[in-house]
Coordinates of C-alpha atoms in Angstrom, one line a residue:
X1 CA 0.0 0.0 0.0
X2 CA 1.3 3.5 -0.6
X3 CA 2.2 6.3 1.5
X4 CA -1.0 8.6 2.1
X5 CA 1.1 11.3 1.6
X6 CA 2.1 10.3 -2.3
X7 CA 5.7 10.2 -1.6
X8 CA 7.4 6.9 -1.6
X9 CA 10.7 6.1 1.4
X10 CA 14.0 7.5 -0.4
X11 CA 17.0 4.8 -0.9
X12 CA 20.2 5.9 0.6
X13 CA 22.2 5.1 -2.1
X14 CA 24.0 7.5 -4.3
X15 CA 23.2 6.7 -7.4
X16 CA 19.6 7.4 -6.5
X17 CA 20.8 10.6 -5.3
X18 CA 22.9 11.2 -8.4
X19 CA 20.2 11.1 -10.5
X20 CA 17.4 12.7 -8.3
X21 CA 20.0 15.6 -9.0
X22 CA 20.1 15.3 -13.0
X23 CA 16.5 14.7 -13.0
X24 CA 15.6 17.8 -11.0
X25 CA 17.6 19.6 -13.7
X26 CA 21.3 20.1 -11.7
X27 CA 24.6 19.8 -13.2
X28 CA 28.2 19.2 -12.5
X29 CA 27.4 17.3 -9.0
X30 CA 27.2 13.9 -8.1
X31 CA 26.6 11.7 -4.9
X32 CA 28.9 9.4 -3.5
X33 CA 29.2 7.1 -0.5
X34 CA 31.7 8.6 2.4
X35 CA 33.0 5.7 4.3
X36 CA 35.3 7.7 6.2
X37 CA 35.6 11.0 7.5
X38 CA 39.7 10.6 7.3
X39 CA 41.9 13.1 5.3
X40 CA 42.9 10.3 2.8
X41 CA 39.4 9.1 1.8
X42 CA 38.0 13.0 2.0
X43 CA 40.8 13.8 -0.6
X44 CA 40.1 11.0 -3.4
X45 CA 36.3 13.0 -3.3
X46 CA 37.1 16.9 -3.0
X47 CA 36.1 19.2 -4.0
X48 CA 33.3 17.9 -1.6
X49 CA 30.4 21.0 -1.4
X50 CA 27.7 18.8 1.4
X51 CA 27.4 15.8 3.2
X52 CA 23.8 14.4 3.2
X53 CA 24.0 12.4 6.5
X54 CA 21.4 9.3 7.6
X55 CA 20.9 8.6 11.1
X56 CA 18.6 6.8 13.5
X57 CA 15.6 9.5 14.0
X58 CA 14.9 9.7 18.0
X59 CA 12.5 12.5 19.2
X60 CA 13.5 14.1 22.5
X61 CA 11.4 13.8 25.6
X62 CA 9.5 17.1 25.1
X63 CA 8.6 15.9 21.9
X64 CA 10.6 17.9 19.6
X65 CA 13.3 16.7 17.1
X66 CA 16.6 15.5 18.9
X67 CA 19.1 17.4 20.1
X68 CA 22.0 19.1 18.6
X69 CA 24.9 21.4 18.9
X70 CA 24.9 24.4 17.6
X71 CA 22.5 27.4 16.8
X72 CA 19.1 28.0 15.8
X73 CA 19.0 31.3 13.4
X74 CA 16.5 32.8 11.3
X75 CA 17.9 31.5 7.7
X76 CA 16.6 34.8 5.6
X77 CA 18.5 37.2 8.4
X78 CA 21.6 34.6 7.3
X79 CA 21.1 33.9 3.3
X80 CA 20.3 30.6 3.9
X81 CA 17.7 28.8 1.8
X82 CA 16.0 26.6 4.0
X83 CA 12.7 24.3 3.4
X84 CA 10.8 22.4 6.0
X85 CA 9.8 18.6 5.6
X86 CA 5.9 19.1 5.7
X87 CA 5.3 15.6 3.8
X88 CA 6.3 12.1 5.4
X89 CA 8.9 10.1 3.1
X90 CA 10.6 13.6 1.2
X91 CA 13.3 13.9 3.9
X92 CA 15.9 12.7 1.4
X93 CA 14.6 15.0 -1.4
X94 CA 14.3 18.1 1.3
X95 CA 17.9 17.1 2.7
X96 CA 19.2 17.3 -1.3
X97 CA 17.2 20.5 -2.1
X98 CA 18.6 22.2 0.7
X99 CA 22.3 21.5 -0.1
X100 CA 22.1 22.0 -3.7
X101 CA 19.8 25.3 -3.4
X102 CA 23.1 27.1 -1.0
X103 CA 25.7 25.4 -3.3
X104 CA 26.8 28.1 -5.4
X105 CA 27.3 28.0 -9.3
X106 CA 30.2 28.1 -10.5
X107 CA 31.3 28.7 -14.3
X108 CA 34.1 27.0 -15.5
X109 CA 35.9 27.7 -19.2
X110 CA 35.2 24.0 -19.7
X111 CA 31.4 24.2 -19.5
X112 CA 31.0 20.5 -18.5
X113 CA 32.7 20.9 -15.4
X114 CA 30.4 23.9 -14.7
X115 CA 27.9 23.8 -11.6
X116 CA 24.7 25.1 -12.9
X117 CA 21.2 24.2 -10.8
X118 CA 19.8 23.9 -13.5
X119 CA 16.4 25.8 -15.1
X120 CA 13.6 24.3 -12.8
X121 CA 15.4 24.2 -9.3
X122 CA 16.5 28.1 -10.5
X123 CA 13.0 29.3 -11.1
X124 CA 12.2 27.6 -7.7
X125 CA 14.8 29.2 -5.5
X126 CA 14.0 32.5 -7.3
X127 CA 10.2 32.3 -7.0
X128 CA 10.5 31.3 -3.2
X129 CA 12.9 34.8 -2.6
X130 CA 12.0 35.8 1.0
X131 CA 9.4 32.9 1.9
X132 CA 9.5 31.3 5.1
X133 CA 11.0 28.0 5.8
X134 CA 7.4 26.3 5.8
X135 CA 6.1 28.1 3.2
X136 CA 8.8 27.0 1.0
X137 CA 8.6 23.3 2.3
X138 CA 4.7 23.2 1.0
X139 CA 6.6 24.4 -2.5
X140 CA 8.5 21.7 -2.6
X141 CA 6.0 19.3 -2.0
X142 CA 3.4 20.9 -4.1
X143 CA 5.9 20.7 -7.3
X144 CA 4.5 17.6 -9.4
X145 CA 7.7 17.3 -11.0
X146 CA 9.8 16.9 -7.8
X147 CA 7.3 14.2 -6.2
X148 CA 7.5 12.7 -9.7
X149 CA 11.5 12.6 -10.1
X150 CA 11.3 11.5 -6.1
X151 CA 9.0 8.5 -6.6
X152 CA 10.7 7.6 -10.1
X153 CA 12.7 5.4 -7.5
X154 CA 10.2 4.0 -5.6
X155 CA 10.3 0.2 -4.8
X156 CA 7.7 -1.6 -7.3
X157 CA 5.4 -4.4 -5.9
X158 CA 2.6 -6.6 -7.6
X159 CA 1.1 -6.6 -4.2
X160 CA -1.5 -4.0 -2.1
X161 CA -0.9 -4.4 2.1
X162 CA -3.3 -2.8 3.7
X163 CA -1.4 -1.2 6.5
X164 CA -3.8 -1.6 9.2
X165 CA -3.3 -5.1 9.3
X166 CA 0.3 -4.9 10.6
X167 CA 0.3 -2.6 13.6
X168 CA 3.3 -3.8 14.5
X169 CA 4.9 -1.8 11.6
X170 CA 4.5 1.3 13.5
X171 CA 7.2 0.4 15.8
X172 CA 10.0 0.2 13.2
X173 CA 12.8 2.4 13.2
X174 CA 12.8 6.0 11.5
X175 CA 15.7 7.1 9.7
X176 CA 16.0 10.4 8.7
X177 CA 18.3 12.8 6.3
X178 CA 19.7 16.1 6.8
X179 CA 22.1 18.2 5.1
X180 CA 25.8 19.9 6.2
X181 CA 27.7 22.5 4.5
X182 CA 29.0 25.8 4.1
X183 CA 27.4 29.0 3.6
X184 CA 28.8 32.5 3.6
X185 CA 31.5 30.7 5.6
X186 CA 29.6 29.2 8.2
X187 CA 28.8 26.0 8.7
X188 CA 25.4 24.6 8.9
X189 CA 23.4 21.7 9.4
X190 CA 19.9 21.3 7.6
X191 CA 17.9 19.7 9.1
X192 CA 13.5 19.7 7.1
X193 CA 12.1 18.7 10.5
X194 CA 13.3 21.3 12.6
X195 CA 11.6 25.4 12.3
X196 CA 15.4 26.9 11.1
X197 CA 18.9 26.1 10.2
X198 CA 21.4 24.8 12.7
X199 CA 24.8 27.3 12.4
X200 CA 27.8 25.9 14.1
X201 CA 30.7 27.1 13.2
X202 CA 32.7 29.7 11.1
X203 CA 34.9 28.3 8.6
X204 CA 37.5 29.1 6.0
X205 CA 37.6 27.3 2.3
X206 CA 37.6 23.7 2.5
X207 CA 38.6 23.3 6.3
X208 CA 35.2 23.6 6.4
X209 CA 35.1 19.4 6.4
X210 CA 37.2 19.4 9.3
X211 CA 34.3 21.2 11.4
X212 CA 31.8 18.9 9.7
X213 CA 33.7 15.6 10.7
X214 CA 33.8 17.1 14.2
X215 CA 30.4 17.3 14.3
X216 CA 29.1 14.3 12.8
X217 CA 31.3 12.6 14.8
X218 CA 30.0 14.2 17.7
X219 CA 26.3 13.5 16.7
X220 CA 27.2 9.6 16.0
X221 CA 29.2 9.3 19.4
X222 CA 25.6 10.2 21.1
X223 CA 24.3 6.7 19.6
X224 CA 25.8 3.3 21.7
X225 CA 29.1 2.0 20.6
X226 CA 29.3 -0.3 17.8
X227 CA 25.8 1.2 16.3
X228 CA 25.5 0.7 12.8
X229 CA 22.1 3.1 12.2
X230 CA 24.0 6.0 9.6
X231 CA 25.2 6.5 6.5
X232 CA 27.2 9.5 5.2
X233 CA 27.3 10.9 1.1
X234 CA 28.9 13.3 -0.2
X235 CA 28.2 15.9 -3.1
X236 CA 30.8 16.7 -5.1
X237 CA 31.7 17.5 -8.1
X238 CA 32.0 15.2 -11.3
X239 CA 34.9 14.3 -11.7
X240 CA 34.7 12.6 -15.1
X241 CA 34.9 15.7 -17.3
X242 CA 37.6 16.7 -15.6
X243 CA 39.8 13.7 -15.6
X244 CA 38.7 13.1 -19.6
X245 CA 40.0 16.6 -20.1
X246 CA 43.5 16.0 -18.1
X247 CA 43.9 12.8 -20.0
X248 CA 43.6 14.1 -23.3
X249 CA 45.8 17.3 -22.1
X250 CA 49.4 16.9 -23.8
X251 CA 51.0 19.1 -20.8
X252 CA 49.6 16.5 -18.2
X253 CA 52.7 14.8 -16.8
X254 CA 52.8 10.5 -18.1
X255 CA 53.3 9.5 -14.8
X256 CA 50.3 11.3 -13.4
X257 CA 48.3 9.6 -16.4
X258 CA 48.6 6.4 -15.2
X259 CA 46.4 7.4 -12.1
X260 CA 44.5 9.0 -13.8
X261 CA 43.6 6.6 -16.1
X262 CA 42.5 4.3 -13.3
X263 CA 40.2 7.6 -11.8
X264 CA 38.5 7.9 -15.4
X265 CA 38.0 3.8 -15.3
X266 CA 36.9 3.6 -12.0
X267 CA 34.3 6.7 -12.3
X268 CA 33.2 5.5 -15.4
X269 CA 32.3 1.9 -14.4
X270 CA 30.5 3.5 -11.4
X271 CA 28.4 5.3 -13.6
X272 CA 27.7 2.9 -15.9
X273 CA 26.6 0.6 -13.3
X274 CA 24.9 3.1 -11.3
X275 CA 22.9 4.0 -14.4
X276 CA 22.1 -0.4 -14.9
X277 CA 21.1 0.0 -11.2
X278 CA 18.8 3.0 -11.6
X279 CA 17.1 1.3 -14.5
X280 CA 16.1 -1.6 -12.4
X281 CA 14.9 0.4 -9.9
X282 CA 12.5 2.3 -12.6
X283 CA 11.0 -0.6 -13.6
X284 CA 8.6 -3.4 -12.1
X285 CA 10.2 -7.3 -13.6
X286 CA 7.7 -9.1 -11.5
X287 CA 5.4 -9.2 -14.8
X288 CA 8.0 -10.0 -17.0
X289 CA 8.9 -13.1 -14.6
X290 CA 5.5 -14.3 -13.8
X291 CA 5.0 -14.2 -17.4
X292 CA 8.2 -16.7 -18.1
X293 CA 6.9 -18.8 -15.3
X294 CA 2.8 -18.9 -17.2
X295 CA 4.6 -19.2 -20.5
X296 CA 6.6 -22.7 -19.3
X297 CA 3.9 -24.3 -17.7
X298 CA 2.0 -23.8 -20.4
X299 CA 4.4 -25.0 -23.1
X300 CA 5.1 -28.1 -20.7
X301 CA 9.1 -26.7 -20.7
X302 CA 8.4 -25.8 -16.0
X303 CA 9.6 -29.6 -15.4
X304 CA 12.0 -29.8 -17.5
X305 CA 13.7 -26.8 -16.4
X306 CA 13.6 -27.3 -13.4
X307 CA 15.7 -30.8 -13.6
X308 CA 18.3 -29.2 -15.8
X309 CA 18.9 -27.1 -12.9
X310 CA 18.9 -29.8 -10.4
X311 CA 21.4 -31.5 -12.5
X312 CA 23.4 -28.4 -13.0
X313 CA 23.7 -27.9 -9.0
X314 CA 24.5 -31.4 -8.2
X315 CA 26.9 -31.1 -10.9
X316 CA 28.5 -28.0 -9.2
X317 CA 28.4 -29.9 -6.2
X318 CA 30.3 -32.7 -7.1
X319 CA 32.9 -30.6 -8.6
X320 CA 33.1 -28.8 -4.9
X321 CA 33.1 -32.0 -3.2
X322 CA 35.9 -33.5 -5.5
X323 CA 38.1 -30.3 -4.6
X324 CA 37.4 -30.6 -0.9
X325 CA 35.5 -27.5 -0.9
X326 CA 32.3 -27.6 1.4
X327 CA 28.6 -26.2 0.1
X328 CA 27.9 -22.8 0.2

């Protein structure tokens, strides 16, 4: 059964991410997984412009959203662009609209390596000049094309639960999505269930990550030890115009090629597989297999299929057996 609210949960994955992006119309960014807040694995991402973090949601005892360091401030006194979550399930969307919307564009000579938000998200932030935080959260989730592009990666099912059947459902976990980065040289945290923007610290150029891992840190060090309940991305930006460009420069050094190479190869097999994965996600098999299944039976070809594979796997286990190796 669907949500009420017409939005479907968001994956934390970054390809859906990446592609929520190019959907919505943005350029020059992409998502990717941030298993580490070390030097070394920040470095193989920058330049990094958010962090989209996932974490357990908790509500405090008085009922409000949890607790957190930092400031509450009135985001139009501090240029921020801030939207509430006023829709269940959009928290992912919200988190990603409120990075991308204080990212700033940037033009570059090489105009695929530019950072451009693109015409839809541009007459959005424009129309929502001077709005309050709510107000522009019921924009966001009034925009058809932003609930379509959101549910584009909604889990397909050939089956309708009526929800009321499980009550037991309403004591799973909530996770929940909020955005860090810098704007104006502060750094904030955005977080669509709370009334304004969380400032915590000033910041200078891309030091700016060392205050953020500091404070994601200190948020996951609030959760017992060993608790596996959050997931970090990061936006950046793309990185494979930029390495096709350095490849193909004549003044790039041959030994820096090399690694570069392996970047381009690496980046490009991500995408390629990201796009295979996004593809799947899009669209509902379940017909196309039950279809197979009707189709065999009715040819007669179901039991006979279904011996080939059982000879197949006691094949495959004999061969495992005669090399000592146990089942799987």
């Amino acid at each position: 059964m669907e949500d009420p609210s017409g939005w479907s949960l968001t994956e934390s994955d970054p390809q859906v991410f990446t592609q929520l992006l190019k959907d919505l119309g943005v350029k020059g960014l992409q998502v990717d997984d941030l298993y580490s807040l070390d030097e070394s694995t920040l470095s193989t991402l920058k330049p990094i412009h958010a962090l989209i973090f996932l974490f357990k949601y908790v509500e405090s005892s008085a009922g409000g959203a949890e607790e957190s360091s930092g400031i509450e401030v009135d985001p139009l006194d501090n240029g921020v662009w801030f939207a509430n979550q006023v829709i269940n399930n959009s928290c992912g969307t919200v988190a990603a609209l409120n990075a991308v919307m204080n990212i700033p564009s940037q033009s570059s000579q090489y105009s695929e390596e530019s950072i451009q938000l693109g015409e839809e998200l541009g007459n959005l932030r424009e129309f929502g000049t001077g709005m309050e935080s709510l107000d522009l959260g019921h924009l966001v989730s009034s925009s058809p094309h932003i609930r379509e592009v959101h549910n584009s990666f909604s889990k397909s099912s050939p089956f309708s639960m009526d929800s009321s059947a499980f009550p037991e459902r309403e004591k799973e976990d909530a996770y929940h999505f909020i955005a860090y980065l810098p704007i104006n040289g502060i750094l904030y945290e955005l977080d669509g269930l709370r009334k304004n923007p969380i400032m915590h610290a000033p910041i200078e150029g891309e030091d700016w990550l060392n205050t953020a891992r500091e404070t994601v840190e200190s948020r996951i060090g609030t959760y017992p030890p060993g608790s596996l309940m959050f997931n970090l991305l990061a936006i950046r930006s793309t990185p494979l115009p930029r390495l096709t460009r350095l490849l193909n420069d004549p003044s790039t050094p041959s030994e820096q090629k090399f690694q570069i190479q392996d970047q381009l190869e690496h980046e490009s097999n991500k995408d390629k597989r990201g796009q295979m994965e996004n593809t799947l996600r899009r669209n509902n098999l379940l017909p196309v297999v039950f279809q197979l299944f009707k189709a065999l039976g009715e040819s007669g070809q179901a039991g006979k299929a279904v011996e080939v594979a059982r000879a197949k796997g006691e094949e495959r286990r004999e061969k495992r057996a005669a090399k000592g190796e146990g089942d799987d």
